[in-house]
XYZ file of C-alpha atoms in Angstrom:
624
model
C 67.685 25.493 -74.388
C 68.378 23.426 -71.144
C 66.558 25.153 -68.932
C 63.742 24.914 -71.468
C 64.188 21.210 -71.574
C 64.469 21.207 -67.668
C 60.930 23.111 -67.658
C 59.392 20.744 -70.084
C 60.187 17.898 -68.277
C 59.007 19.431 -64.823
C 55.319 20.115 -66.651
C 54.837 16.863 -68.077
C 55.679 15.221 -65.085
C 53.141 17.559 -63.463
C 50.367 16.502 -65.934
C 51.208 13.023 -65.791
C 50.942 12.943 -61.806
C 47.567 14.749 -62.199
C 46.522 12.081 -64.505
C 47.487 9.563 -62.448
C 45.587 10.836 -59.437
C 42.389 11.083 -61.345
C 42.653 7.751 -62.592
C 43.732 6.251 -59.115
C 40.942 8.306 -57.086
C 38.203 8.447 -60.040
C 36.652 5.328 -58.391
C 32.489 4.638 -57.613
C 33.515 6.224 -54.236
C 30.735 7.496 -52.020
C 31.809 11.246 -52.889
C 31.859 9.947 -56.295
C 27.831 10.393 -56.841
C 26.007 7.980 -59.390
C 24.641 10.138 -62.626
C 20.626 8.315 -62.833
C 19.109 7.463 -65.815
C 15.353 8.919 -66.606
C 13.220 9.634 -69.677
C 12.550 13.335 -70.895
C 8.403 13.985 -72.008
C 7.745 16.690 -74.304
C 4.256 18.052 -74.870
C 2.094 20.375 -76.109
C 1.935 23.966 -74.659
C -2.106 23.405 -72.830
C -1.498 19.834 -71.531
C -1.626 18.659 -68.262
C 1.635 16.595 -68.481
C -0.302 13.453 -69.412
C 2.698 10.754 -70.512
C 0.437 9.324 -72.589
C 0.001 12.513 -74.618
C 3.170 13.143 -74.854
C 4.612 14.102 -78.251
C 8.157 13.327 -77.758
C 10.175 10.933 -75.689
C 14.026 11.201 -74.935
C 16.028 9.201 -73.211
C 18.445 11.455 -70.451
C 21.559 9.777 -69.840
C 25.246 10.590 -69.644
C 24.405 14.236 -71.070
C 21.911 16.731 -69.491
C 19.335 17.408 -72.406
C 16.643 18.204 -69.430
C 16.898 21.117 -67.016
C 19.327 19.012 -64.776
C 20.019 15.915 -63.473
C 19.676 13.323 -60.610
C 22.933 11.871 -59.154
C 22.717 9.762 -56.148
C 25.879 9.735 -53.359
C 26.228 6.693 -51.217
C 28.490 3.418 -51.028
C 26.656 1.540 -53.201
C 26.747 -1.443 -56.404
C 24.569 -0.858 -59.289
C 21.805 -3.493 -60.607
C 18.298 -3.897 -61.907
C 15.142 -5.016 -60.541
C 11.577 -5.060 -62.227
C 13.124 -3.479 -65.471
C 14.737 -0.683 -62.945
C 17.787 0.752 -61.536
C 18.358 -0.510 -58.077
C 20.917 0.370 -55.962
C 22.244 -2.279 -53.218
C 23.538 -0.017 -49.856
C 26.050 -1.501 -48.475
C 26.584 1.352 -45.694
C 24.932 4.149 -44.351
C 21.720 5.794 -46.811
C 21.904 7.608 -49.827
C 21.920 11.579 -50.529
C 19.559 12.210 -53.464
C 20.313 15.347 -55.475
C 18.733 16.804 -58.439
C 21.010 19.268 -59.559
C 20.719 22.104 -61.916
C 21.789 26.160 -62.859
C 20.109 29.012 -63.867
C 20.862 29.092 -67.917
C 17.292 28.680 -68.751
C 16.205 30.612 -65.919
C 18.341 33.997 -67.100
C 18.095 33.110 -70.668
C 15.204 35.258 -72.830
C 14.518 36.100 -76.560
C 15.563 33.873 -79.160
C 17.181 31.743 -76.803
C 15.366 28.448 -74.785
C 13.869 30.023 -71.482
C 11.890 29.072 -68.378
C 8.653 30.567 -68.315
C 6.081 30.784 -65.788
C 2.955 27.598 -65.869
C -0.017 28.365 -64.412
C -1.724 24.681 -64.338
C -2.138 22.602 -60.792
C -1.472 19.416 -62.331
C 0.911 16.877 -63.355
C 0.689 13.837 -65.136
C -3.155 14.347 -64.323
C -2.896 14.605 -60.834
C -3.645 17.532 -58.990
C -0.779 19.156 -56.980
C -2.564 21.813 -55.245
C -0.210 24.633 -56.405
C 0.453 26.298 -59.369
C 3.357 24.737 -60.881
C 4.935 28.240 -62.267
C 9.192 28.359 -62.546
C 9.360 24.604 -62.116
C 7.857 21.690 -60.382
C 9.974 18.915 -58.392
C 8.404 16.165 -56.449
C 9.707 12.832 -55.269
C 7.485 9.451 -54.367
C 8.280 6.437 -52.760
C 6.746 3.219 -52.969
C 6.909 -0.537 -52.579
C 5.341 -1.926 -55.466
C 5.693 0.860 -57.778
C 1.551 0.964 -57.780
C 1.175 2.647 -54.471
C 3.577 6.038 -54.229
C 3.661 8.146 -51.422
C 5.073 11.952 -51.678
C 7.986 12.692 -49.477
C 8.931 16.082 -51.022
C 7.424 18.689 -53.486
C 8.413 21.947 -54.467
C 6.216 24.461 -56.232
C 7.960 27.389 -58.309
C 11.130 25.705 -57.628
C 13.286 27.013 -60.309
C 12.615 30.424 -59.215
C 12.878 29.604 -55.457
C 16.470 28.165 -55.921
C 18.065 29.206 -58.684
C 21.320 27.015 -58.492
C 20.928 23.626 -56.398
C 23.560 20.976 -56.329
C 22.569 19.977 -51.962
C 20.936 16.881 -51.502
C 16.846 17.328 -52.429
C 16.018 13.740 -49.592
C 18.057 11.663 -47.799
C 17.119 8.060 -47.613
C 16.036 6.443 -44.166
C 16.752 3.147 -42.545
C 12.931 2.087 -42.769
C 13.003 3.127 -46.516
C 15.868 0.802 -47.367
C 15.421 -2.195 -44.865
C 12.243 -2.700 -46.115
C 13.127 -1.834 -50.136
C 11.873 1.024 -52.040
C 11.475 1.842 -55.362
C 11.691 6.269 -55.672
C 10.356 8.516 -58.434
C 11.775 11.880 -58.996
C 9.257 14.003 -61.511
C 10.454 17.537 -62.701
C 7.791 19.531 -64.716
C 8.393 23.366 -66.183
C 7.511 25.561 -69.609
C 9.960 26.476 -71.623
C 9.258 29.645 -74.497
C 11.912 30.591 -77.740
C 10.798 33.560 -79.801
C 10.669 32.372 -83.412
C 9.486 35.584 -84.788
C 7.749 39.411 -84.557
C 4.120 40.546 -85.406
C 2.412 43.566 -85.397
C 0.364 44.398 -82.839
C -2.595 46.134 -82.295
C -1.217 49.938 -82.836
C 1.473 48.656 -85.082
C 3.777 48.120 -82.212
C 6.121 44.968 -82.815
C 5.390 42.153 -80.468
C 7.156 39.029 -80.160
C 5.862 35.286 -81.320
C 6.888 32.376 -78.930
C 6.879 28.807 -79.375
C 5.828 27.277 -76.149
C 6.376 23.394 -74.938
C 6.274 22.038 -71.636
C 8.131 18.876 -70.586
C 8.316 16.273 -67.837
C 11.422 14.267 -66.208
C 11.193 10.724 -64.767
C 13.561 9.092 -62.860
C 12.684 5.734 -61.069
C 14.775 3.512 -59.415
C 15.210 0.760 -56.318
C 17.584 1.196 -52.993
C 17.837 -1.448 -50.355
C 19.722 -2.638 -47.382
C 20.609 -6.283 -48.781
C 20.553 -7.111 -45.078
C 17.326 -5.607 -43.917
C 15.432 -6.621 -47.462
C 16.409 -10.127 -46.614
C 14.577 -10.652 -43.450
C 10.827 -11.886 -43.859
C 7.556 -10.799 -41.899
C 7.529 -13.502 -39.142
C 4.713 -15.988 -39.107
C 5.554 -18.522 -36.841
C 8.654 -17.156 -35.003
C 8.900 -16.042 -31.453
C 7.914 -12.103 -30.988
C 7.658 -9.706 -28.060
C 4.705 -6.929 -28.434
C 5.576 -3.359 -27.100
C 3.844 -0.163 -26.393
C 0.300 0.768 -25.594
C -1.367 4.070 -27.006
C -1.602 6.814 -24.273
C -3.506 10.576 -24.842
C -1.491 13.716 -24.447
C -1.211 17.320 -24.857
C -0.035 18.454 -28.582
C 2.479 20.729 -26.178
C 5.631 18.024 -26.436
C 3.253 15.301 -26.716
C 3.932 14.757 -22.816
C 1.451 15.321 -20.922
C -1.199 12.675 -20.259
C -4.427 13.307 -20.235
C -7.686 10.449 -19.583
C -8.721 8.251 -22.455
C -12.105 7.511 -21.723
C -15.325 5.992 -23.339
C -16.112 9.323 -25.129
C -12.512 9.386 -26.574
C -12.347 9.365 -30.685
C -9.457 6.747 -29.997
C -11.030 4.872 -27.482
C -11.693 0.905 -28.384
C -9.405 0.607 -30.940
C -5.776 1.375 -32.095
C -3.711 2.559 -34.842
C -1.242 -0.117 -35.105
C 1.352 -2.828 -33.022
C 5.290 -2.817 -32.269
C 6.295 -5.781 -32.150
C 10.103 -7.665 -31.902
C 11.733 -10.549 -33.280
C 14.717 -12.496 -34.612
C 16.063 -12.673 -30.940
C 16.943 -15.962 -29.057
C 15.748 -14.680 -25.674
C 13.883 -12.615 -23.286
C 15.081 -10.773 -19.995
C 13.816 -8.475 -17.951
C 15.841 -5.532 -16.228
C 14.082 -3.157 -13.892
C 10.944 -3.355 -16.372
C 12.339 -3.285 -19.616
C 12.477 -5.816 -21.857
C 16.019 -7.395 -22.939
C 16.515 -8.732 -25.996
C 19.435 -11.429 -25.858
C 20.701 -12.442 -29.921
C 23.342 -14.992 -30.686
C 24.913 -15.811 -33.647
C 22.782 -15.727 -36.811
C 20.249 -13.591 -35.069
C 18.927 -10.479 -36.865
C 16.449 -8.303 -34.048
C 14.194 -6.131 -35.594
C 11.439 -3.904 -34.768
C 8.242 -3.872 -37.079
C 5.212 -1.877 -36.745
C 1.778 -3.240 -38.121
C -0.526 -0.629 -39.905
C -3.978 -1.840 -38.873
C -5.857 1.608 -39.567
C -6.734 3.709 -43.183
C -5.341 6.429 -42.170
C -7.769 8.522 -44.115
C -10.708 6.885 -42.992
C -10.004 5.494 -38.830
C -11.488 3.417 -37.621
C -13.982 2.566 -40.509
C -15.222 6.248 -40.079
C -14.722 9.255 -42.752
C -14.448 12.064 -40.295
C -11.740 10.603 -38.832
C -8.049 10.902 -40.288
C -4.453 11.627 -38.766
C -3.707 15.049 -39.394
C -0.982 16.576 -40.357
C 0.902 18.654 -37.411
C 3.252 21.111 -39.502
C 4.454 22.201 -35.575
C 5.247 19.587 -33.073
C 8.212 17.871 -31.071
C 8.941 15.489 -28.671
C 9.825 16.736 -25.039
C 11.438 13.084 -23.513
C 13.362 12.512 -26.397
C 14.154 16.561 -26.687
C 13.229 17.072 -30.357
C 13.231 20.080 -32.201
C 10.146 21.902 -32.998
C 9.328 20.814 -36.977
C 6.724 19.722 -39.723
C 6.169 16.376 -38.180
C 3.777 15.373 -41.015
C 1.645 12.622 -40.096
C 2.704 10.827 -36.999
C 6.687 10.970 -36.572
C 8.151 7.647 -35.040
C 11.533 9.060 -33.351
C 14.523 6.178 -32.139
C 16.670 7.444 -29.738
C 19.829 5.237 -28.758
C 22.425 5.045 -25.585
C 24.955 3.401 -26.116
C 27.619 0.886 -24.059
C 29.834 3.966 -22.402
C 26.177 5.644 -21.595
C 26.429 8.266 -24.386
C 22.524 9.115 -25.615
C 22.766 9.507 -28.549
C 20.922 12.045 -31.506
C 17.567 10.687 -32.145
C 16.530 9.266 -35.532
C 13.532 10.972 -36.600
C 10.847 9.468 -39.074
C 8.450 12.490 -39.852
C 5.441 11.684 -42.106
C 5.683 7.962 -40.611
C 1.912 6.754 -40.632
C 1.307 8.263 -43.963
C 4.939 6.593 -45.828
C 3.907 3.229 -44.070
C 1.197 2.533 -46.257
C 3.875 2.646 -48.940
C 5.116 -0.401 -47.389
C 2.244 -2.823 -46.321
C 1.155 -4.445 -43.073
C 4.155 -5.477 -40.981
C 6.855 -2.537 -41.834
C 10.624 -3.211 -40.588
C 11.255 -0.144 -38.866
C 14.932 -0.749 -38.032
C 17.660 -3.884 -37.149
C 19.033 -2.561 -33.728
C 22.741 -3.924 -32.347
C 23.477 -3.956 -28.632
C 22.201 -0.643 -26.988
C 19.267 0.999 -25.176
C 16.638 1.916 -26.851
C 13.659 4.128 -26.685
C 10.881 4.748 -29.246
C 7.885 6.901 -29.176
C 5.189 6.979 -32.312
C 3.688 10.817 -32.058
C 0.457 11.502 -33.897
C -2.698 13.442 -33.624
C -5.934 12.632 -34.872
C -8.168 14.820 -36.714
C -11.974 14.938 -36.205
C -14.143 16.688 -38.864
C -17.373 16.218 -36.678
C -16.924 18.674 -33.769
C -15.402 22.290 -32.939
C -11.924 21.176 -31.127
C -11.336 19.072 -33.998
C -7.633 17.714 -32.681
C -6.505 15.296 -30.143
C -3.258 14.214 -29.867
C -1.847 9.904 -28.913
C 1.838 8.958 -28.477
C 2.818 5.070 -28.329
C 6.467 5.137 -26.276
C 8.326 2.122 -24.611
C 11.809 1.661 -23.824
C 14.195 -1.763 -24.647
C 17.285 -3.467 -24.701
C 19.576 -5.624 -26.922
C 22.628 -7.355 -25.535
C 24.664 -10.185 -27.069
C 23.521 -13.331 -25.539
C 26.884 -14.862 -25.179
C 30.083 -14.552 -23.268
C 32.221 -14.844 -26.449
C 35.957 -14.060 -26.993
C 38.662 -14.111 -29.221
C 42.430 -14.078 -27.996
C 44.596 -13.041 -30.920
C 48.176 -13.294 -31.222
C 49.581 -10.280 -31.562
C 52.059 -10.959 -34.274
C 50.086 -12.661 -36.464
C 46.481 -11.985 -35.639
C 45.334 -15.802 -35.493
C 43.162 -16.848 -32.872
C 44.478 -18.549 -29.890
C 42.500 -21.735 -28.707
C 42.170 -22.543 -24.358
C 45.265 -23.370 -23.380
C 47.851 -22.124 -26.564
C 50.963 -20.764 -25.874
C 52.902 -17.816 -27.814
C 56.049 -16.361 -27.416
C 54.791 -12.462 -28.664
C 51.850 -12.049 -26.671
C 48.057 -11.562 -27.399
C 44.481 -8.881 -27.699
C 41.387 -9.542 -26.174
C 38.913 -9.732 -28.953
C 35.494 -9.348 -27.861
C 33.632 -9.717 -31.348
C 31.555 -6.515 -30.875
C 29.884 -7.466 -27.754
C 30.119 -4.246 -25.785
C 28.621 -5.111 -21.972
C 30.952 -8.041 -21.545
C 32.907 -8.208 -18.626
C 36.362 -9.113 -18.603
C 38.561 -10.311 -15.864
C 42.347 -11.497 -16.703
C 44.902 -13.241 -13.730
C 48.542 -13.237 -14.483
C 50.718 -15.769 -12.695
C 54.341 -15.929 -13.116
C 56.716 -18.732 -12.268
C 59.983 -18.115 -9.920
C 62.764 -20.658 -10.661
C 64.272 -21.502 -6.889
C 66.144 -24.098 -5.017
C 62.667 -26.369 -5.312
C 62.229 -25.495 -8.955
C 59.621 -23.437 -10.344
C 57.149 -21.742 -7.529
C 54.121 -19.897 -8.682
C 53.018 -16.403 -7.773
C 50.206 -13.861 -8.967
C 51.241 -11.046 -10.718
C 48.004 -9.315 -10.456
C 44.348 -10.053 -11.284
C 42.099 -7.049 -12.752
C 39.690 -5.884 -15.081
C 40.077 -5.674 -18.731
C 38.146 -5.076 -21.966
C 38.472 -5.230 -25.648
C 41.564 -4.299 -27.626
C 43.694 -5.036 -24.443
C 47.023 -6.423 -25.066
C 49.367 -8.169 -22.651
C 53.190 -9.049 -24.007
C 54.697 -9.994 -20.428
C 55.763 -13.737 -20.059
C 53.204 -15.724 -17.208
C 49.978 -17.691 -17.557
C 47.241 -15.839 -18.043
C 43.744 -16.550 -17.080
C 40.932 -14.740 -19.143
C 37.574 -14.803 -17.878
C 34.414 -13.485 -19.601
C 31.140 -13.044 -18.063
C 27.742 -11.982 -19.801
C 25.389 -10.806 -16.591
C 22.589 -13.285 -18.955
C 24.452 -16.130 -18.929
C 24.695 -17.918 -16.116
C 28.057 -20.138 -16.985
C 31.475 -17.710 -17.700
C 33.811 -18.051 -20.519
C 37.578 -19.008 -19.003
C 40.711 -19.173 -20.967
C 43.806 -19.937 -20.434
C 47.371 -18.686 -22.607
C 50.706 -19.170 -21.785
C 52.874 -16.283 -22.979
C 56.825 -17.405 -23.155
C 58.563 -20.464 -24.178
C 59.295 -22.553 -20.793
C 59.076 -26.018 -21.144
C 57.363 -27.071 -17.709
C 55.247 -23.903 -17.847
C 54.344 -24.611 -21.281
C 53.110 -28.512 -20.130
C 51.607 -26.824 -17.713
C 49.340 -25.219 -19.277
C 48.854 -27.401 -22.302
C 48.078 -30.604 -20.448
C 46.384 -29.043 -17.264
C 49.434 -31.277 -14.636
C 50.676 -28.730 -12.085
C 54.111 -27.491 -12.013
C 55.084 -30.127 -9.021
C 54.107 -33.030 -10.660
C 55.556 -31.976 -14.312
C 59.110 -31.373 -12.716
C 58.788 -34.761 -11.004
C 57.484 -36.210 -14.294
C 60.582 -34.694 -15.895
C 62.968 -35.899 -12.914
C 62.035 -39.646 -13.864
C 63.049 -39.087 -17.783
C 59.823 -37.415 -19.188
C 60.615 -35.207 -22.137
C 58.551 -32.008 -22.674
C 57.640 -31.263 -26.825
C 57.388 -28.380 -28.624
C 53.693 -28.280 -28.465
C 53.707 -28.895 -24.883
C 52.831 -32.385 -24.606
C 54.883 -34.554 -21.751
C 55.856 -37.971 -22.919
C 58.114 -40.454 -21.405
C 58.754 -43.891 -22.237
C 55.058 -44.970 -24.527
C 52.913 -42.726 -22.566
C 52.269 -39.405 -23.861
C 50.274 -36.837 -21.991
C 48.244 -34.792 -23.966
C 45.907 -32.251 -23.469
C 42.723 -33.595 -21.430
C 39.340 -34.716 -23.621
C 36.515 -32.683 -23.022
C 38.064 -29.596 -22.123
C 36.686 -25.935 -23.020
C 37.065 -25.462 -26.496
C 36.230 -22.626 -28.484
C 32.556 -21.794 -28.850
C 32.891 -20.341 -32.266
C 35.816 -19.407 -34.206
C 36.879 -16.868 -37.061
C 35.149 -18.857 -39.706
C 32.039 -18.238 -37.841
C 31.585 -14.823 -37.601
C 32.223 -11.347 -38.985
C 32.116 -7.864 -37.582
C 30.051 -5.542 -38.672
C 28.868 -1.798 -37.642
C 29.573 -3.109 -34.147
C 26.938 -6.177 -34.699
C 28.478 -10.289 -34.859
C 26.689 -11.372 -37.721
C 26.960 -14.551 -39.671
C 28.971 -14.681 -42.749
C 29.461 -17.022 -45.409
C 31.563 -15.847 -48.273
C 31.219 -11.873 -48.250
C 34.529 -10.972 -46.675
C 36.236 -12.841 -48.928
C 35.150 -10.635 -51.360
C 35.389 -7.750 -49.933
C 39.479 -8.684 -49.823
C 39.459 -9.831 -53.607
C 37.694 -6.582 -54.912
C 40.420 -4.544 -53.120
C 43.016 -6.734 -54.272
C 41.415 -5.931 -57.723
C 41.233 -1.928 -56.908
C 44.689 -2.424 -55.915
C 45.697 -4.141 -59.145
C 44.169 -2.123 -61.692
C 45.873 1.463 -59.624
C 48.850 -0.830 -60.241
C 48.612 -1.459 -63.458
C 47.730 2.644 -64.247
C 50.643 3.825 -62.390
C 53.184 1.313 -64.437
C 51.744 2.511 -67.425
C 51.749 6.167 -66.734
C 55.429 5.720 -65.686
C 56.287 4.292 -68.391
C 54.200 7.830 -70.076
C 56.657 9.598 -68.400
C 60.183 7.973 -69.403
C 59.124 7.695 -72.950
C 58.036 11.766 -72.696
C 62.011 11.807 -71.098
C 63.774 10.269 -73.855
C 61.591 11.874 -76.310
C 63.391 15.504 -75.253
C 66.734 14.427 -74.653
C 66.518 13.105 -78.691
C 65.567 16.240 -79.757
C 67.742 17.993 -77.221
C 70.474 15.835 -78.725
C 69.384 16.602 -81.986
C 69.416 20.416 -81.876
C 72.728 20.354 -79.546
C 74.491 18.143 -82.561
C 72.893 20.631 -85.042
C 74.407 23.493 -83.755
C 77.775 22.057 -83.851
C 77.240 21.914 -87.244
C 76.673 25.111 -87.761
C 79.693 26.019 -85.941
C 81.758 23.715 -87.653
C 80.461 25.368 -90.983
């Protein structure tokens, strides 16, 4: 009976802890995935999916009453906007997945079952394939009027029986601008309902057909990028000029001239802005941001791309085949035009270019001027690749790149000296006993230069002496005691950042540094009476001497900024809560794991009652 007990006790405590891990990690994590709402369409078995024909309308929500169901994975929080789901991103983009199995697919007879549709079209619109074992296709669009196909997928079903990978990721143009997406799912479904006799007497079976549509719509933006309007009046920086080339790696150039399709006109403008500054380096342009500053790179649209320059035999084709030999893509359906972003950043690492294939054609989702991407400190390069299609003559394709190259650097010489210990910022001329970090706010091309000098106590007092004077860089952390002298200096700005921090608790040394006197004339001060205070200041008799008016303070301070994905950004109230939602997290898991231990001591004395119980029965029965 014990070691039953004993066992007992071991699983429940087992259970419980599983519990308790589910509800402490069953949180609207990333990993999580978000289960989308849509509307299931039922129709008729010869429609064309018309949703105004349709003879039965379901809502598809927590349960999967359609042939599966769209779940979106990102670090998002959940709203509405125009009567839809939108999705704020907080980081990174968002995996879209339309998941689903094969029960309908394997399933025959009486039961519900796929079955192949012939038609080409959906909702009235023509697909250009026969739909057959399924039909998935997802739009994008910035007014919901507008939509632009970024994946379809004839025969799908069939194709890929069991799918639970992502079906599109999101991209950074997609969500800095805002954009609403629509998932639509079309198949036929049969169920035999009966027999009949056939023409020889054989029995043949009697199906019910019905064919029905999913919709799922909803909005995903980047609340930073979304908030950043189409400048009108600001300062911006054009870049990039259109330049012929072979298809082959859209590299080599070839002559534009008069009798060139492209010649006279051109397919649209980069252009810059939300920077404070311009610089040039060796022919590039520099971008210099301070604090508040948001640089972004737009592209204007000033072509149909169906109809170029005013002219119907002119459209950007589609290359199904291309790549881009400077910025060493791989070979792939480009679509039409493909704007790639390739990045190196502060320690010279280039990094994997971002790759926007189908560009020209998804830009007229988004209107004229289209935010293309908010870029931190780094080197940038950018090349537009598209080719041009020509219905009029027998080498119907030319090919056009638009490349440049650019640069965005912090246009400050900001930094932060943090004690240690506590993690508060240290003004010019402070003084701590544990030591302190250089905190460079993000800025990554700074250069940092920090002089230690110690003080020697001899016959004549204190004598100073350098302990050394080198290069540093962020995260750096010096405990020793001696004065330290931390310059910064931002190869745009012409005046350096110098600070100065006392690390130990001597008196003169402290003065010192706090009221700018040098050690001589503090130990003299002190020889005639002067007393030196706890925060450094020298007074003796009435006179107090203080630290000097109109010395370097701080150019910002903590309340100023906030660091994020490497950028210093602004902030008003949003770290704040950041902290109080993880204090509530935090809470709540408390809260669950009190109440599942107190589950588990009540399952405890629950056993050792009716262990009790039965042990004080049987010594009954012996007594008996």
């Amino acid at each position: 009976m014990r070691k039953r007990v004993i066992s007992f006790l071991i699983v429940s405590v087992m259970i419980v802890t599983a519990l308790s891990a589910t509800f402490i990690f069953a949180d609207n994590s990333a990993d999580a995935g978000i289960l989308v709402k849509g509307t299931l369409y039922t129709f008729e078995e010869k429609s064309d999916y018309l949703i105004d024909e349709a003879i039965e309308k379901k809502t598809i929500e927590d349960e999967i009453i359609g042939y599966g169901k769209l779940v979106v994975y990102g670090d998002v929080v959940s709203g509405t906007k125009n009567g839809v789901l939108s999705y704020e991103v907080k980081t990174g983009n968002l995996r879209i997945c339309y998941q689903y199995n094969d029960d309908l697919l394997v399933a025959s007879g009486y039961n519900l079952h796929l079955t192949e549709d012939k038609g080409q079209k959906v909702n009235g619109e023509k697909i250009g394939e026969k739909i057959k074992k399924g039909f998935i296709q997802l739009q994008i669009s910035k007014d919901m009027i507008n939509w632009t196909t970024v994946k379809q997928i004839t025969d799908a079903f069939e194709k890929t029986p069991i799918e639970t990978d992502e079906l599109y990721n999101t991209t950074d143009v997609e969500l800095v601008n805002g954009c609403y997406y629509k998932l639509t799912v079309a198949y036929k479904t049969e169920i035999q309902t009966g027999t009949k006799k056939g023409l020889f007497g054989h029995e043949q079976p009697v199906y019910e057909y019905r064919k029905q549509l999913e919709e799922y719509v909803f909005y995903a933006y980047d609340p930073m990028g979304v908030s950043i309007n189409a400048p009108t009046n600001g300062t911006t920086y054009r870049l990039g000029k259109k330049i012929k080339v072979e298809h082959e790696g859209y590299y080599k150039e070839m002559d534009l001239n008069s009798n060139d399709v492209h010649f006279g006109w051109d397919i649209g403008d980069f252009f810059v802005s939300g920077y404070t500054k311009t610089e040039n380096k060796d022919g590039t342009p520099v971008f210099l941001k301070n604090f508040g500053d948001k640089v972004v790179l737009w592209f204007n649209l000033k072509q149909n791309i169906d109809k170029l320059n005013g002219k119907s035999d002119l459209s950007i084709l589609h290359d199904d085949a291309g790549y881009d030999k400077v910025l060493e893509t791989p070979k792939t359906d480009l679509g039409r035009g493909v704007l790639i972003v390739r990045k190196t950043d502060y320690q010279n690492i280039v990094q994997t270019p971002v790759i926007y294939t189908n560009y020209l054609e998804a830009n007229t989702a988004f209107g004229a001027d289209t935010k293309v991407q908010l870029f931190e400190e780094g080197d940038y390069e950018v090349s537009l690749d598209y080719g041009i299609l020509n219905d009029k003559i027998v080498d119907k394709y030319s090919y056009y790149k638009i490349s440049f190259k650019f640069s965005v650097r912090n246009g400050n010489s900001s930094v932060f000296i943090r004690d240690i210990q506590s993690g508060n910022t240290l003004p010019n001329k402070a003084f701590t006993n544990n030591g302190f970090k250089i905190d460079l706010a993000g800025s990554k091309y700074l250069k940092v230069e920090v002089k230690r000098d110690i003080y020697v106590t001899g016959s004549d007092g204190l004598t100073e002496d350098t302990a050394f004077n080198h290069v540093s860089g962020d995260g750096m952390e010096y405990t020793q005691e001696g004065v330290y002298t931390i310059t910064v200096i931002n190869e745009y700005v012409t005046a350096p950042t110098t600070k100065k921090i006392y690390v130990g608790n001597e008196g003169i040394v402290k003065a010192h540094v706090v009221t700018g006197k040098s050690i001589s004339e503090i130990q003299s001060l002190v020889a005639n009476g002067a007393t030196i205070m706890d925060d450094g200041t020298i007074v003796i008799g009435s006179q107090t001497y203080a630290p000097v008016e109109g010395t370097e303070k701080d150019i910002t301070s903590d309340a100023d900024i906030t660091e994020t994905n490497g950028n210093t950004e602004e902030t008003g109230q949003g770290t704040e809560n950041v902290v109080n939602n993880k204090g509530n997290n935090k809470s709540l898991i408390t809260v669950i794991v009190i109440l599942l231990a107190v589950l588990i001591i009540a399952i405890s004395l629950g056993v050792v009652l009716v262990f009790k119980k039965s042990k004080s029965k049987r010594s009954i029965e012996v007594q008996k």
